[in-house]
Coordinates of C-alpha atoms in Angstrom, one line a residue:
M1 CA 45.2 -24.0 15.9
S2 CA 44.9 -26.3 12.9
L3 CA 43.0 -25.3 9.7
L4 CA 40.7 -28.2 10.4
A5 CA 39.4 -26.4 13.6
L6 CA 38.2 -23.6 11.3
D7 CA 36.0 -25.9 9.3
S8 CA 32.4 -25.5 10.5
R9 CA 31.6 -29.0 9.2
W10 CA 34.4 -30.5 11.4
R11 CA 33.0 -28.7 14.5
R12 CA 29.5 -30.0 13.7
F13 CA 30.9 -33.5 13.1
N14 CA 32.5 -33.4 16.6
D15 CA 29.7 -31.8 18.5
D16 CA 27.5 -34.5 20.0
T17 CA 25.1 -31.9 21.4
R18 CA 24.3 -30.5 17.9
Q19 CA 21.3 -32.0 16.1
C20 CA 21.1 -31.9 12.3
P21 CA 18.3 -29.6 11.3
C22 CA 16.9 -32.0 8.7
C23 CA 16.9 -35.2 10.7
G24 CA 17.9 -34.6 14.3
Q25 CA 20.9 -36.8 14.0
S26 CA 23.9 -36.1 16.2
F27 CA 27.6 -36.8 15.6
S28 CA 30.5 -37.5 17.9
G29 CA 33.5 -37.5 15.6
I30 CA 35.6 -40.1 13.9
Y31 CA 34.5 -43.7 14.0
D32 CA 36.1 -46.9 12.7
L33 CA 34.8 -49.3 10.1
G34 CA 35.2 -53.0 10.9
Y35 CA 34.6 -56.2 8.9
D36 CA 32.9 -59.4 10.2
H37 CA 34.8 -61.7 7.9
P38 CA 37.2 -61.7 4.9
D39 CA 35.4 -60.9 1.6
D40 CA 36.0 -64.4 0.3
W41 CA 34.4 -66.1 3.4
P42 CA 31.7 -68.3 1.8
H43 CA 29.5 -69.0 4.8
G44 CA 27.8 -65.6 5.6
P45 CA 28.2 -63.3 8.6
R46 CA 29.1 -64.4 12.1
K47 CA 26.4 -62.1 13.6
D48 CA 26.1 -62.8 17.3
Q49 CA 27.8 -66.3 17.2
D50 CA 31.2 -66.7 18.9
V51 CA 32.3 -69.1 16.2
V52 CA 30.9 -70.2 12.8
Q53 CA 32.1 -73.7 12.0
V54 CA 31.2 -75.4 8.7
G55 CA 33.2 -78.6 8.2
D56 CA 36.8 -77.6 8.5
D57 CA 36.1 -73.9 7.9
A58 CA 35.9 -71.7 11.0
L59 CA 35.5 -68.0 11.8
N60 CA 35.6 -66.2 15.1
S61 CA 36.2 -62.5 15.9
D62 CA 40.0 -62.7 15.4
M63 CA 40.8 -65.7 13.2
C64 CA 39.4 -67.4 10.1
R65 CA 40.3 -70.6 8.2
F66 CA 38.7 -71.9 5.0
D67 CA 39.8 -73.8 1.9
G68 CA 43.3 -74.1 3.3
R69 CA 43.6 -70.4 3.7
Y70 CA 44.3 -68.5 7.0
F71 CA 43.2 -65.0 8.0
L72 CA 43.7 -62.6 11.0
R73 CA 41.6 -59.6 11.8
C74 CA 43.7 -56.5 12.1
V75 CA 43.6 -52.8 12.5
L76 CA 44.6 -50.5 9.7
P77 CA 44.9 -46.9 11.0
L78 CA 44.6 -43.8 8.8
P79 CA 45.7 -40.5 10.3
V80 CA 43.4 -37.5 9.6
R81 CA 45.5 -34.5 8.7
G82 CA 44.9 -31.7 11.2
A83 CA 43.3 -33.9 13.8
D84 CA 44.8 -35.5 16.9
D85 CA 43.0 -38.7 16.1
H86 CA 42.9 -41.3 13.3
M87 CA 40.3 -43.4 11.6
S88 CA 40.8 -47.1 11.6
F89 CA 39.6 -49.9 9.4
G90 CA 39.2 -53.3 11.0
P91 CA 39.9 -55.6 8.0
W92 CA 41.2 -59.1 7.6
A93 CA 44.6 -60.1 6.2
E94 CA 45.3 -63.4 4.6
V95 CA 48.4 -64.8 6.2
S96 CA 50.5 -68.0 6.3
E97 CA 49.6 -70.8 8.8
D98 CA 52.9 -70.0 10.6
T99 CA 51.7 -66.4 11.2
V100 CA 48.4 -67.6 12.5
Q101 CA 50.2 -70.0 14.9
A102 CA 52.5 -67.2 16.1
Y103 CA 49.5 -65.0 16.7
S104 CA 47.7 -67.8 18.5
A105 CA 50.7 -68.1 20.9
T106 CA 49.9 -64.6 22.2
Y107 CA 46.9 -66.1 24.0
G108 CA 46.9 -68.5 27.0
A109 CA 48.6 -69.0 30.3
D110 CA 52.1 -68.2 28.9
P111 CA 51.5 -65.6 26.1
K112 CA 54.3 -64.9 23.7
P113 CA 54.8 -61.6 21.9
F114 CA 53.6 -61.5 18.3
S115 CA 56.5 -60.7 16.0
G116 CA 54.3 -59.8 13.0
G117 CA 54.3 -61.0 9.5
E118 CA 53.3 -60.4 5.9
G119 CA 50.0 -60.9 4.2
L120 CA 47.4 -59.7 1.7
L121 CA 44.5 -57.4 2.6
A122 CA 41.3 -59.6 2.5
N123 CA 38.7 -56.8 2.3
A124 CA 38.0 -54.1 -0.3
L125 CA 38.0 -50.9 1.7
P126 CA 35.6 -48.0 0.8
G127 CA 37.5 -45.2 -0.7
F128 CA 40.3 -47.6 -1.7
E129 CA 38.3 -50.0 -3.9
D130 CA 41.4 -51.5 -5.5
S131 CA 42.8 -52.3 -2.1
A132 CA 41.8 -56.0 -1.8
Q133 CA 44.8 -58.2 -2.2
T134 CA 47.2 -55.3 -1.4
A135 CA 50.4 -56.6 0.2
V136 CA 50.6 -55.6 3.9
T137 CA 52.8 -56.1 6.9
L138 CA 51.4 -57.0 10.3
A139 CA 53.1 -55.4 13.3
G140 CA 53.1 -57.1 16.6
T141 CA 51.2 -55.4 19.4
S142 CA 50.3 -56.2 22.9
P143 CA 48.5 -59.5 23.5
A144 CA 45.2 -57.6 24.1
E145 CA 45.3 -55.9 20.7
R146 CA 44.9 -57.0 17.1
P147 CA 47.9 -56.7 14.8
A148 CA 48.4 -53.4 13.1
L149 CA 48.4 -53.4 9.3
S150 CA 50.6 -51.3 7.0
A151 CA 50.1 -51.3 3.3
I152 CA 53.3 -51.8 1.4
D153 CA 52.5 -49.6 -1.6
G154 CA 49.8 -47.9 -3.5
D155 CA 47.1 -45.4 -2.5
L156 CA 46.5 -47.0 0.8
A157 CA 50.2 -46.9 1.8
E158 CA 50.3 -43.2 0.8
A159 CA 47.2 -42.4 2.9
Q160 CA 48.7 -44.2 5.9
A161 CA 52.0 -42.2 5.5
N162 CA 50.5 -38.8 4.7
G163 CA 47.1 -38.9 6.3
I164 CA 43.7 -38.2 4.7
S165 CA 41.8 -34.9 4.6
F166 CA 38.5 -34.4 6.4
D167 CA 36.8 -34.5 2.9
E168 CA 38.5 -37.8 2.1
L169 CA 37.3 -39.2 5.5
L170 CA 33.7 -38.1 4.6
D171 CA 34.1 -39.7 1.2
I172 CA 35.2 -43.0 2.9
Y173 CA 32.1 -42.9 5.2
A174 CA 29.9 -42.2 2.1
A175 CA 31.4 -45.1 0.2
A176 CA 30.7 -47.3 3.2
G177 CA 27.0 -46.3 3.0
N178 CA 26.8 -43.4 5.5
D179 CA 27.0 -40.1 3.7
L180 CA 27.3 -37.5 6.5
R181 CA 28.1 -34.6 4.2
P182 CA 24.5 -33.2 3.8
H183 CA 24.1 -33.3 7.6
L184 CA 27.1 -31.2 8.3
T185 CA 26.5 -28.2 5.9
Q186 CA 24.0 -26.1 7.9
D187 CA 23.0 -25.2 11.4

């Protein structure tokens, strides 16, 4: 048994039948945080549109191009120490045109494997406010999955390598605008 299993907050966080005594809210455990577009995207959110096209600038759910820059939406996993699961961010990475073309080749009638590449993180991540423009590597995945990101150095790389605590996870959610901590302290 992990020490995390002894934390009553963790048990409440993962019990979808429990209702918070102050608001009635239920929780079902770890959830991911995604991003509609790179932070620098100048044309607003995509919302329910398949593609936002403004002149030569374009944004869909997986790729973005504007001002001669190219971006891919990726997955950046963070293991949670003591848990069998991880939390993932769904940020964008600024990459070269060659990397976008290699990723585009994973689609279509004759898909090719994505060999990965290098880039820069294109979103500031809550809990890692200095993370925007962090150097990252993109790992190839199956054609049905977004590339996996790994930070090359800094706090984000350390968190990916060593995992985050449950308290750090709650801090990330709070920094993203959803402070669950008060709802997990009492029955």
